[in-house]
Amino acid sequence: MEFSIKSGVPQTGANGCVVAGVFETRRLSGAAAALDRAARGYLSKVVRRGDMQGKLGATLLLHDVPGATGRVLLVGLGREGEFHDKQYRDAVAAAVAALHRTGAEEASLHLTELPVGRRDAQWKVAHAVAVAGASAYRFTRMKSKGEDDRPALRRVALAVDRAAHKGAAAGLEQGLAVTHGVALARDLGNLPPNVCTPSHLADEARELSRRYRMKLTVLGREDMERLGMRTLLSVAQGSAEPPRFITLEYRGGPANQKPVALVGKGITFDTGGISIKPAADMDEMKFDMCGAAAVLGTLKAAGEMRLPVNLVGAIPSTENMPGGRATRPGDIVKSLSGQTVEILNTDAEGRLILCDALTYVERFRPAAVIDIATLTGACVIALGHVATGLFANDEALAREVAVAGEEACDRVWRMPLWEDYQEQLKSNFADFANIGGRPAGAVTAACFLARFARKYKWAHLDIAGTAWKSGKEKGATGRPVPLLTQFLVNRAGRT
Ligand code: BES
Ligand code: MN
Ligand code: ZN
């Protein structure tokens, strides 16, 4: 789909569609009123009849509207006083879904002209593009026959005030970058675990390094042994599939600027290991590399926008399998940091690969480190599928991440990291254990990581509830690529 920015009267060619909003009081938006004037009151008549009452997300497609060349799509906006971020995005999504059901090849979208709280044209355009882009996403790569539900819609013009063209252009660029970053993250998440292996993630990173001039380093089993990444290797040792430790360095900012490091959990399949998981829904553990996918998706978005920031992406990646060589519950291993860990449950493997990665990124002297992980089922119990769990050892960084999440409509909720919880990780035999029991499982997992993140400002995002959907719409969501991209855009503007 191609997007452009336009100003002026709502109109399209004969095979197009003008999209305009109607509020719940049946009040026509500016663009709808303009169409109505050209049609000598035809739209107000339709609305008065009750066929479009303005309920949020309702749509009504009209043909042969007097004075209009193409079709007209009316979209319900709900109550005018309640038209905020979510309502705006829902209205755009409903409009694009309705457009996909028509044969229209081009559309002139006027929802971008509506006031949405204090959001400017840049925000409205970025979100319209991202919502439309996401709705056109299909994962058909593994189907033997192509599906022919491809929408006819090719071109979408977004209407904004002429004075706002510059901001709108920036919004368009960001919206596209987020769309492409999210699509990459979703593709990697949706690929089956026999295809999306640690080596496949490394190949994907290589592709990015070529396309956006990033420095790539890929470590294999022996390299990790030499370095002393034994907690990572303890997870990998049960698997025949070779593990990879991937780093990508993007230098878009001033040479002396400390980088932001993004660390993504890359378990390409989590059986639980010897502490094996029950069979039901185990296929969903192919999504256990969604943190890694989010790092790659965000780097793609940053590269595409040529963001003036320095970035490091670090991805520890392996499968977690049972077997004759696999780690046993009770094994004690020494991490790259020198701290020893008693592995009481081999299913708490995410923290074991992340802790070595957190120590490894110290070498980049990062300004901030954010790790992204489908870390705990407990986080799903705490926050469901709405908010990502946020943990941080620095107040300002926590606020910065939360604000970016609000702006990106990819929200997080702060969770505690208090010392009091550290007690649950006590071990009689090693420095500490890798599990902290049932209470506050998401918090004790974060507390485990905190012991490896003492040397820098650090935030941890537990995306177990937000990285994918189950059921009929099973699939990766691409979260939190929108949040992370916004975080970097904000940082880029700060320097
Ligand atoms: N990848 C899982 C977390 C997970 C589980 C995400 C279900 C989404 C849905 C992680 O490796 C794991 O197995 N965590 C355990 C930790 C426990 C053994 C302390 C969990 O959450 O049960
Ligand atoms: Mn696990
Ligand atoms: Zn896992």
Short mmCIF file of C-alpha atoms and ligand atoms in Angstrom, two decimals:
data_model
loop_
_atom_site.label_atom_id
_atom_site.label_comp_id
_atom_site.label_asym_id
_atom_site.label_seq_id
_atom_site.Cartn_x
_atom_site.Cartn_y
_atom_site.Cartn_z
CA MET A 1 0.00 0.00 0.00
CA GLU A 2 1.24 3.47 -0.88
CA PHE A 3 0.52 6.53 1.21
CA SER A 4 0.59 10.23 0.43
CA ILE A 5 -0.32 13.48 2.16
CA LYS A 6 -2.92 15.81 0.69
CA SER A 7 -4.94 18.89 1.52
CA GLY A 8 -8.16 20.30 0.20
CA VAL A 9 -11.53 19.02 -0.88
CA PRO A 10 -12.61 15.41 -0.27
CA GLN A 11 -12.53 13.80 -3.66
CA THR A 12 -11.05 10.81 -5.55
CA GLY A 13 -11.08 9.32 -9.02
CA ALA A 14 -13.90 7.09 -10.27
CA ASN A 15 -12.39 3.94 -8.76
CA GLY A 16 -11.67 5.55 -5.42
CA CYS A 17 -13.37 6.14 -2.12
CA VAL A 18 -13.57 9.16 0.13
CA VAL A 19 -13.60 8.30 3.83
CA ALA A 20 -15.27 10.72 6.23
CA GLY A 21 -16.46 10.47 9.83
CA VAL A 22 -19.80 10.84 11.59
CA PHE A 23 -20.08 11.36 15.37
CA GLU A 24 -22.60 9.54 17.48
CA THR A 25 -25.00 12.44 17.67
CA ARG A 26 -25.20 11.97 13.89
CA ARG A 27 -23.08 15.09 13.51
CA LEU A 28 -21.08 15.12 10.29
CA SER A 29 -17.32 15.75 10.54
CA GLY A 30 -15.85 18.61 8.47
CA ALA A 31 -15.12 16.43 5.44
CA ALA A 32 -18.52 14.74 5.60
CA ALA A 33 -20.20 18.14 5.82
CA ALA A 34 -18.27 19.32 2.75
CA LEU A 35 -19.42 16.23 0.83
CA ASP A 36 -22.94 16.87 2.06
CA ARG A 37 -22.93 20.43 0.74
CA ALA A 38 -21.74 19.24 -2.67
CA ALA A 39 -24.47 16.58 -2.57
CA ARG A 40 -27.13 19.12 -1.57
CA GLY A 41 -27.94 17.49 1.74
CA TYR A 42 -27.90 13.87 0.56
CA LEU A 43 -25.58 12.66 3.37
CA SER A 44 -27.52 14.38 6.13
CA LYS A 45 -30.63 12.72 4.76
CA VAL A 46 -28.99 9.27 4.93
CA VAL A 47 -27.82 9.96 8.47
CA ARG A 48 -31.22 11.25 9.53
CA ARG A 49 -32.82 8.02 8.32
CA GLY A 50 -30.70 6.21 10.90
CA ASP A 51 -28.53 4.12 8.57
CA MET A 52 -25.39 5.66 10.08
CA GLN A 53 -25.80 6.58 13.71
CA GLY A 54 -22.13 7.27 14.31
CA LYS A 55 -21.39 4.29 16.58
CA LEU A 56 -17.62 3.85 16.83
CA GLY A 57 -16.39 1.54 14.07
CA ALA A 58 -19.69 1.34 12.15
CA THR A 59 -19.29 1.88 8.40
CA LEU A 60 -21.65 2.70 5.55
CA LEU A 61 -20.55 2.55 1.93
CA LEU A 62 -22.41 4.84 -0.48
CA HIS A 63 -22.31 4.78 -4.26
CA ASP A 64 -23.26 7.53 -6.69
CA VAL A 65 -23.36 10.30 -4.13
CA PRO A 66 -24.30 13.46 -6.04
CA GLY A 67 -21.25 15.62 -6.69
CA ALA A 68 -18.73 12.87 -5.79
CA THR A 69 -16.80 10.97 -8.49
CA GLY A 70 -16.06 7.82 -6.50
CA ARG A 71 -17.62 6.05 -3.55
CA VAL A 72 -18.10 7.59 -0.14
CA LEU A 73 -17.43 5.62 3.05
CA LEU A 74 -18.94 6.99 6.24
CA VAL A 75 -17.25 5.84 9.44
CA GLY A 76 -18.78 6.07 12.89
CA LEU A 77 -16.59 7.91 15.42
CA GLY A 78 -18.56 7.43 18.62
CA ARG A 79 -19.12 10.29 21.04
CA GLU A 80 -17.28 13.45 20.09
CA GLY A 81 -16.08 14.15 23.64
CA GLU A 82 -14.63 10.65 23.91
CA PHE A 83 -12.71 10.63 20.66
CA HIS A 84 -9.21 9.84 21.95
CA ASP A 85 -6.19 7.78 20.78
CA LYS A 86 -7.88 4.38 20.91
CA GLN A 87 -11.10 5.58 19.28
CA TYR A 88 -9.11 7.25 16.50
CA ARG A 89 -7.13 4.07 15.81
CA ASP A 90 -10.29 1.93 15.96
CA ALA A 91 -12.05 4.24 13.48
CA VAL A 92 -9.09 4.08 11.06
CA ALA A 93 -8.97 0.27 11.43
CA ALA A 94 -12.70 -0.01 10.72
CA ALA A 95 -12.35 2.27 7.69
CA VAL A 96 -9.44 0.31 6.25
CA ALA A 97 -11.18 -3.04 6.87
CA ALA A 98 -14.28 -1.72 5.04
CA LEU A 99 -12.10 -0.41 2.20
CA HIS A 100 -10.53 -3.86 1.84
CA ARG A 101 -14.00 -5.29 1.29
CA THR A 102 -14.64 -2.93 -1.63
CA GLY A 103 -12.97 -2.93 -5.01
CA ALA A 104 -11.66 0.58 -4.44
CA GLU A 105 -8.04 1.00 -5.52
CA GLU A 106 -7.46 4.38 -3.96
CA ALA A 107 -8.82 6.16 -0.94
CA SER A 108 -8.83 9.67 0.39
CA LEU A 109 -8.83 9.35 4.16
CA HIS A 110 -10.13 12.39 6.03
CA LEU A 111 -10.09 10.93 9.53
CA THR A 112 -6.58 12.42 9.88
CA GLU A 113 -8.21 15.88 9.96
CA LEU A 114 -10.23 15.15 13.08
CA PRO A 115 -9.10 16.59 16.41
CA VAL A 116 -7.76 13.82 18.69
CA GLY A 117 -7.00 15.35 22.09
CA ARG A 118 -3.73 17.23 21.75
CA ARG A 119 -2.31 14.94 19.09
CA ASP A 120 -0.74 16.75 16.13
CA ALA A 121 -0.87 15.86 12.43
CA GLN A 122 2.42 13.99 12.73
CA TRP A 123 0.98 11.62 15.33
CA LYS A 124 -2.32 11.19 13.48
CA VAL A 125 -0.60 10.36 10.19
CA ALA A 126 1.94 8.01 11.82
CA HIS A 127 -0.84 6.07 13.52
CA ALA A 128 -3.14 5.99 10.48
CA VAL A 129 -0.29 4.54 8.42
CA ALA A 130 0.69 2.02 11.10
CA VAL A 131 -2.92 0.87 11.65
CA ALA A 132 -3.56 0.58 7.91
CA GLY A 133 -0.24 -1.18 7.39
CA ALA A 134 -0.97 -3.71 10.15
CA SER A 135 -4.42 -4.46 8.73
CA ALA A 136 -2.90 -5.38 5.38
CA TYR A 137 -0.46 -7.85 7.03
CA ARG A 138 -0.80 -11.50 5.98
CA PHE A 139 1.44 -14.44 6.83
CA THR A 140 1.06 -16.80 3.89
CA ARG A 141 4.66 -17.83 3.39
CA MET A 142 4.05 -21.40 4.60
CA LYS A 143 0.89 -22.01 2.53
CA SER A 144 1.43 -24.02 -0.64
CA LYS A 145 -1.12 -21.99 -2.60
CA GLY A 146 -1.34 -18.23 -2.50
CA GLU A 147 -4.59 -16.98 -1.03
CA ASP A 148 -6.47 -14.51 -3.17
CA ASP A 149 -7.93 -12.28 -0.51
CA ARG A 150 -5.49 -9.55 -1.52
CA PRO A 151 -7.24 -6.22 -1.11
CA ALA A 152 -7.60 -4.07 -4.22
CA LEU A 153 -6.60 -0.96 -2.24
CA ARG A 154 -3.29 0.40 -3.58
CA ARG A 155 -3.05 4.07 -2.69
CA VAL A 156 -4.22 5.96 0.38
CA ALA A 157 -4.06 9.76 0.55
CA LEU A 158 -4.17 11.19 4.07
CA ALA A 159 -5.78 14.58 4.38
CA VAL A 160 -4.15 17.18 6.64
CA ASP A 161 -4.15 20.93 6.95
CA ARG A 162 -1.72 22.54 4.50
CA ALA A 163 0.21 24.12 7.39
CA ALA A 164 0.86 20.66 8.85
CA HIS A 165 2.46 19.08 5.77
CA LYS A 166 5.97 18.95 7.21
CA GLY A 167 4.92 17.20 10.40
CA ALA A 168 2.68 14.91 8.38
CA ALA A 169 5.60 13.89 6.16
CA ALA A 170 7.63 12.96 9.25
CA GLY A 171 4.63 11.04 10.58
CA LEU A 172 4.33 9.20 7.29
CA GLU A 173 7.98 8.19 7.44
CA GLN A 174 7.67 6.94 11.02
CA GLY A 175 4.39 5.15 10.31
CA LEU A 176 5.99 3.26 7.43
CA ALA A 177 9.11 2.40 9.41
CA VAL A 178 7.00 1.07 12.28
CA THR A 179 4.85 -0.91 9.84
CA HIS A 180 7.92 -2.55 8.32
CA GLY A 181 9.56 -3.19 11.70
CA VAL A 182 6.36 -4.70 13.07
CA ALA A 183 5.92 -6.86 9.96
CA LEU A 184 9.46 -8.22 10.33
CA ALA A 185 8.88 -9.02 14.01
CA ARG A 186 5.57 -10.71 13.20
CA ASP A 187 7.05 -12.74 10.35
CA LEU A 188 9.87 -14.04 12.55
CA GLY A 189 7.44 -14.85 15.36
CA ASN A 190 5.00 -16.61 13.05
CA LEU A 191 7.63 -18.76 11.30
CA PRO A 192 7.65 -22.35 12.58
CA PRO A 193 10.40 -23.38 14.99
CA ASN A 194 11.97 -25.75 12.46
CA VAL A 195 12.58 -22.76 10.18
CA CYS A 196 13.13 -19.92 12.65
CA THR A 197 16.20 -21.35 14.39
CA PRO A 198 19.02 -19.38 16.06
CA SER A 199 20.92 -19.57 12.74
CA HIS A 200 17.89 -18.19 10.93
CA LEU A 201 17.80 -15.20 13.30
CA ALA A 202 21.51 -14.69 12.55
CA ASP A 203 20.77 -14.75 8.80
CA GLU A 204 18.02 -12.18 9.31
CA ALA A 205 20.46 -10.00 11.29
CA ARG A 206 22.97 -10.34 8.43
CA GLU A 207 20.33 -9.06 6.01
CA LEU A 208 19.77 -5.99 8.21
CA SER A 209 23.50 -5.40 8.60
CA ARG A 210 23.90 -5.28 4.81
CA ARG A 211 20.85 -3.15 4.16
CA TYR A 212 21.42 -0.55 6.86
CA ARG A 213 25.21 -0.68 7.31
CA MET A 214 25.25 -2.19 10.77
CA LYS A 215 28.15 -4.13 12.23
CA LEU A 216 27.27 -7.78 12.77
CA THR A 217 28.92 -10.25 15.15
CA VAL A 218 27.68 -13.83 15.46
CA LEU A 219 29.13 -16.06 18.18
CA GLY A 220 28.84 -19.86 18.09
CA ARG A 221 29.04 -22.45 20.85
CA GLU A 222 32.86 -22.42 21.09
CA ASP A 223 33.04 -18.60 21.19
CA MET A 224 30.57 -18.58 24.03
CA GLU A 225 32.53 -21.25 25.87
CA ARG A 226 35.70 -19.22 25.53
CA LEU A 227 33.95 -16.14 26.92
CA GLY A 228 32.38 -18.06 29.79
CA MET A 229 28.69 -17.68 28.92
CA ARG A 230 27.87 -20.83 30.84
CA THR A 231 24.32 -20.03 31.89
CA LEU A 232 23.43 -19.44 28.23
CA LEU A 233 25.21 -22.65 27.24
CA SER A 234 23.46 -24.61 29.99
CA VAL A 235 20.19 -23.91 28.18
CA ALA A 236 21.66 -24.75 24.77
CA GLN A 237 23.33 -28.02 25.78
CA GLY A 238 20.21 -30.15 25.39
CA SER A 239 19.67 -29.08 21.80
CA ALA A 240 21.11 -30.38 18.54
CA GLU A 241 20.43 -27.00 16.97
CA PRO A 242 23.50 -24.73 17.31
CA PRO A 243 23.03 -21.64 19.53
CA ARG A 244 23.94 -18.15 18.36
CA PHE A 245 24.80 -14.94 20.14
CA ILE A 246 24.04 -12.11 17.72
CA THR A 247 25.05 -8.45 18.04
CA LEU A 248 24.21 -5.67 15.61
CA GLU A 249 25.70 -2.20 16.02
CA TYR A 250 24.04 0.77 14.36
CA ARG A 251 25.87 4.08 14.51
CA GLY A 252 23.52 6.82 13.39
CA GLY A 253 24.45 9.29 16.12
CA PRO A 254 27.58 11.27 17.04
CA ALA A 255 30.68 9.07 17.46
CA ASN A 256 31.06 9.95 21.15
CA GLN A 257 27.43 9.24 22.05
CA LYS A 258 26.86 6.19 24.25
CA PRO A 259 24.54 3.66 22.63
CA VAL A 260 21.19 2.35 23.72
CA ALA A 261 21.41 -1.44 23.97
CA LEU A 262 18.38 -3.59 23.19
CA VAL A 263 18.63 -7.19 24.39
CA GLY A 264 16.04 -9.69 23.10
CA LYS A 265 15.23 -13.18 24.37
CA GLY A 266 15.70 -15.54 21.43
CA ILE A 267 14.46 -18.95 22.57
CA THR A 268 13.33 -20.34 19.21
CA PHE A 269 11.44 -23.12 20.94
CA ASP A 270 10.82 -23.61 24.65
CA THR A 271 9.87 -27.17 25.62
CA GLY A 272 10.78 -26.41 29.22
CA GLY A 273 13.76 -28.78 29.00
CA ILE A 274 13.87 -31.53 31.64
CA SER A 275 11.24 -29.53 33.59
CA ILE A 276 9.14 -30.21 30.53
CA LYS A 277 5.94 -28.29 29.77
CA PRO A 278 2.54 -29.98 29.35
CA ALA A 279 1.56 -30.79 25.74
CA ALA A 280 -1.42 -28.43 25.44
CA ASP A 281 -0.56 -25.33 23.39
CA MET A 282 3.14 -26.11 23.46
CA ASP A 283 3.31 -25.02 19.80
CA GLU A 284 2.95 -21.45 21.06
CA MET A 285 6.43 -21.69 22.54
CA LYS A 286 7.71 -20.97 19.03
CA PHE A 287 6.88 -17.37 20.00
CA ASP A 288 9.50 -17.45 22.75
CA MET A 289 11.86 -15.54 20.44
CA CYS A 290 9.54 -12.54 20.11
CA GLY A 291 11.91 -10.40 22.20
CA ALA A 292 14.66 -11.10 19.67
CA ALA A 293 12.23 -10.40 16.83
CA ALA A 294 11.32 -7.04 18.43
CA VAL A 295 15.01 -6.09 18.58
CA LEU A 296 15.45 -6.87 14.88
CA GLY A 297 12.18 -5.11 13.98
CA THR A 298 13.19 -2.00 15.92
CA LEU A 299 16.65 -1.94 14.34
CA LYS A 300 15.00 -2.16 10.94
CA ALA A 301 12.70 0.77 11.75
CA ALA A 302 15.64 2.82 13.08
CA GLY A 303 17.74 1.98 10.02
CA GLU A 304 14.94 2.84 7.64
CA MET A 305 14.41 6.22 9.31
CA ARG A 306 18.19 6.77 9.53
CA LEU A 307 17.63 7.80 13.14
CA PRO A 308 20.53 9.84 14.53
CA VAL A 309 21.12 7.52 17.50
CA ASN A 310 23.67 4.86 18.37
CA LEU A 311 22.22 1.45 18.98
CA VAL A 312 23.31 -2.04 19.90
CA GLY A 313 21.04 -5.05 19.42
CA ALA A 314 22.08 -8.17 21.34
CA ILE A 315 20.31 -11.48 20.87
CA PRO A 316 21.14 -14.61 22.85
CA SER A 317 19.45 -17.41 20.93
CA THR A 318 18.98 -21.14 21.45
CA GLU A 319 16.32 -23.79 21.77
CA ASN A 320 15.39 -25.20 25.19
CA MET A 321 15.18 -28.98 24.76
CA PRO A 322 15.25 -32.06 26.98
CA GLY A 323 17.71 -34.87 26.24
CA GLY A 324 20.67 -36.86 27.48
CA ARG A 325 22.92 -33.80 27.52
CA ALA A 326 20.33 -31.41 28.89
CA THR A 327 20.75 -29.48 32.13
CA ARG A 328 19.25 -31.21 35.20
CA PRO A 329 17.30 -29.44 37.93
CA GLY A 330 19.92 -28.99 40.65
CA ASP A 331 22.81 -28.23 38.28
CA ILE A 332 24.90 -25.24 39.30
CA VAL A 333 26.54 -23.08 36.63
CA LYS A 334 28.74 -19.99 36.64
CA SER A 335 27.46 -17.03 34.62
CA LEU A 336 29.61 -14.67 32.54
CA SER A 337 29.38 -12.23 35.48
CA GLY A 338 31.04 -14.77 37.80
CA GLN A 339 27.90 -15.27 39.89
CA THR A 340 26.78 -18.89 40.32
CA VAL A 341 23.21 -20.02 39.71
CA GLU A 342 21.41 -23.12 40.95
CA ILE A 343 19.05 -24.18 38.17
CA LEU A 344 16.05 -25.52 40.06
CA ASN A 345 13.73 -25.41 37.06
CA THR A 346 15.02 -25.73 33.50
CA ASP A 347 11.86 -24.00 32.23
CA ALA A 348 13.05 -20.73 33.74
CA GLU A 349 15.56 -20.55 30.87
CA GLY A 350 14.91 -17.05 29.55
CA ARG A 351 16.66 -15.40 32.49
CA LEU A 352 19.60 -17.81 32.05
CA ILE A 353 20.32 -16.68 28.51
CA LEU A 354 19.51 -13.01 29.22
CA CYS A 355 21.80 -12.73 32.24
CA ASP A 356 24.90 -13.52 30.17
CA ALA A 357 23.70 -11.11 27.48
CA LEU A 358 23.23 -8.37 30.10
CA THR A 359 26.80 -8.88 31.26
CA TYR A 360 28.09 -9.00 27.68
CA VAL A 361 26.60 -5.60 26.73
CA GLU A 362 28.59 -3.87 29.51
CA ARG A 363 31.42 -3.70 26.97
CA PHE A 364 29.47 -1.17 24.89
CA ARG A 365 29.26 1.26 27.86
CA PRO A 366 25.57 1.75 27.15
CA ALA A 367 23.63 4.90 28.08
CA ALA A 368 20.69 2.58 28.80
CA VAL A 369 19.86 -1.09 28.33
CA ILE A 370 16.37 -2.39 27.60
CA ASP A 371 15.74 -6.11 27.50
CA ILE A 372 12.63 -7.53 25.88
CA ALA A 373 11.48 -11.03 26.78
CA THR A 374 8.52 -13.39 26.76
CA LEU A 375 9.73 -14.17 30.24
CA THR A 376 6.94 -15.37 32.53
CA GLY A 377 3.45 -16.84 32.46
CA ALA A 378 3.00 -14.93 35.72
CA CYS A 379 3.15 -11.64 33.82
CA VAL A 380 0.20 -12.81 31.71
CA ILE A 381 -1.71 -13.51 34.92
CA ALA A 382 -0.82 -10.07 36.30
CA LEU A 383 -1.47 -7.87 33.27
CA GLY A 384 -3.27 -10.02 30.71
CA HIS A 385 -2.81 -9.19 27.05
CA VAL A 386 -3.12 -5.42 27.35
CA ALA A 387 -0.02 -4.04 29.03
CA THR A 388 3.58 -5.16 28.81
CA GLY A 389 5.26 -5.50 32.22
CA LEU A 390 7.86 -2.77 32.86
CA PHE A 391 10.61 -3.11 35.45
CA ALA A 392 13.47 -0.63 35.82
CA ASN A 393 16.34 0.28 38.12
CA ASP A 394 16.13 3.96 37.11
CA GLU A 395 13.11 6.24 37.56
CA ALA A 396 13.79 8.54 34.62
CA LEU A 397 14.30 5.62 32.25
CA ALA A 398 11.10 3.96 33.48
CA ARG A 399 9.18 7.19 32.81
CA GLU A 400 10.77 7.58 29.39
CA VAL A 401 9.72 4.05 28.38
CA ALA A 402 6.20 4.50 29.77
CA VAL A 403 5.73 7.80 27.91
CA ALA A 404 6.93 6.24 24.65
CA GLY A 405 4.44 3.42 25.21
CA GLU A 406 1.55 5.89 25.63
CA GLU A 407 2.59 7.80 22.53
CA ALA A 408 2.88 4.61 20.49
CA CYS A 409 -0.36 3.11 21.87
CA ASP A 410 1.81 0.16 22.88
CA ARG A 411 1.47 0.47 26.61
CA VAL A 412 3.41 -0.81 29.59
CA TRP A 413 2.62 -0.93 33.29
CA ARG A 414 5.29 -0.46 35.95
CA MET A 415 5.95 -3.35 38.32
CA PRO A 416 8.11 -3.29 41.48
CA LEU A 417 11.73 -4.44 41.70
CA TRP A 418 12.06 -4.08 45.47
CA GLU A 419 14.88 -5.78 47.35
CA ASP A 420 12.26 -7.54 49.50
CA TYR A 421 11.54 -9.90 46.61
CA GLN A 422 15.19 -10.92 46.20
CA GLU A 423 14.81 -13.17 49.23
CA GLN A 424 12.73 -15.60 47.18
CA LEU A 425 15.76 -16.40 45.01
CA LYS A 426 17.87 -17.72 47.92
CA SER A 427 19.80 -20.94 47.28
CA ASN A 428 21.45 -23.20 49.85
CA PHE A 429 24.15 -24.18 47.39
CA ALA A 430 24.86 -21.38 44.88
CA ASP A 431 24.80 -17.56 44.95
CA PHE A 432 21.10 -17.75 44.10
CA ALA A 433 18.50 -19.90 42.33
CA ASN A 434 16.82 -19.34 38.97
CA ILE A 435 13.28 -19.49 40.38
CA GLY A 436 11.50 -17.74 43.22
CA GLY A 437 8.36 -19.80 43.69
CA ARG A 438 4.77 -19.04 42.65
CA PRO A 439 4.17 -15.66 44.32
CA ALA A 440 5.05 -12.66 42.13
CA GLY A 441 6.67 -14.79 39.45
CA ALA A 442 7.11 -11.91 37.01
CA VAL A 443 8.78 -9.83 39.73
CA THR A 444 11.24 -12.49 40.91
CA ALA A 445 12.23 -13.17 37.28
CA ALA A 446 12.98 -9.45 36.89
CA CYS A 447 14.84 -9.49 40.24
CA PHE A 448 17.03 -12.28 38.90
CA LEU A 449 17.92 -10.13 35.87
CA ALA A 450 18.51 -7.06 38.05
CA ARG A 451 21.47 -8.84 39.64
CA PHE A 452 23.19 -8.69 36.24
CA ALA A 453 22.21 -5.12 35.38
CA ARG A 454 23.82 -3.20 38.23
CA LYS A 455 26.35 -1.34 36.10
CA TYR A 456 23.96 0.72 33.96
CA LYS A 457 20.46 2.14 33.67
CA TRP A 458 18.24 -0.75 32.78
CA ALA A 459 14.62 -1.49 31.93
CA HIS A 460 13.07 -4.91 31.42
CA LEU A 461 9.94 -5.50 29.34
CA ASP A 462 8.07 -8.75 30.00
CA ILE A 463 6.06 -9.24 26.79
CA ALA A 464 4.72 -12.74 27.57
CA GLY A 465 1.13 -11.43 27.38
CA THR A 466 1.50 -8.95 24.54
CA ALA A 467 3.85 -10.48 21.93
CA TRP A 468 1.30 -12.85 20.42
CA LYS A 469 -2.37 -13.76 20.31
CA SER A 470 -3.84 -17.24 20.88
CA GLY A 471 -7.01 -18.77 19.51
CA LYS A 472 -8.61 -18.01 16.17
CA GLU A 473 -6.31 -15.09 15.47
CA LYS A 474 -3.20 -16.92 16.64
CA GLY A 475 -0.12 -14.99 15.62
CA ALA A 476 2.63 -12.58 16.60
CA THR A 477 1.62 -8.95 17.25
CA GLY A 478 4.94 -7.23 16.63
CA ARG A 479 4.79 -5.55 20.04
CA PRO A 480 6.73 -3.74 21.42
CA VAL A 481 8.34 -2.51 18.18
CA PRO A 482 6.07 0.60 18.14
CA LEU A 483 7.06 1.49 21.71
CA LEU A 484 10.79 0.94 21.17
CA THR A 485 10.78 2.91 17.90
CA GLN A 486 9.01 5.81 19.63
CA PHE A 487 11.53 5.63 22.47
CA LEU A 488 14.38 6.00 19.97
CA VAL A 489 12.61 8.74 18.00
CA ASN A 490 12.21 10.68 21.25
CA ARG A 491 15.88 10.13 22.14
CA ALA A 492 16.93 11.25 18.65
CA GLY A 493 15.01 14.48 19.13
CA ARG A 494 16.69 15.06 22.48
CA THR A 495 20.25 15.32 21.16
N1 BES B 1 8.63 -18.73 27.82
C1 BES B 1 8.13 -19.01 29.12
C2 BES B 1 7.16 -17.94 29.60
C3 BES B 1 5.78 -17.97 29.03
C4 BES B 1 4.88 -18.94 29.43
C5 BES B 1 5.36 -17.01 28.16
C6 BES B 1 3.60 -18.95 28.93
C7 BES B 1 4.08 -17.00 27.66
C8 BES B 1 3.20 -17.98 28.05
C9 BES B 1 9.26 -19.08 30.13
O1 BES B 1 10.44 -19.59 29.67
C10 BES B 1 8.80 -19.99 31.23
O2 BES B 1 8.62 -21.15 30.97
N2 BES B 1 8.61 -19.44 32.41
C11 BES B 1 8.16 -20.20 33.53
C12 BES B 1 8.97 -19.79 34.73
C13 BES B 1 8.77 -20.67 35.93
C14 BES B 1 9.33 -22.05 35.68
C15 BES B 1 9.45 -20.03 37.12
C16 BES B 1 6.67 -19.89 33.73
O3 BES B 1 6.28 -18.74 33.51
O4 BES B 1 5.94 -20.80 34.05
MN MN B 2 10.54 -21.72 29.83
ZN ZN B 3 10.81 -19.36 27.68
#
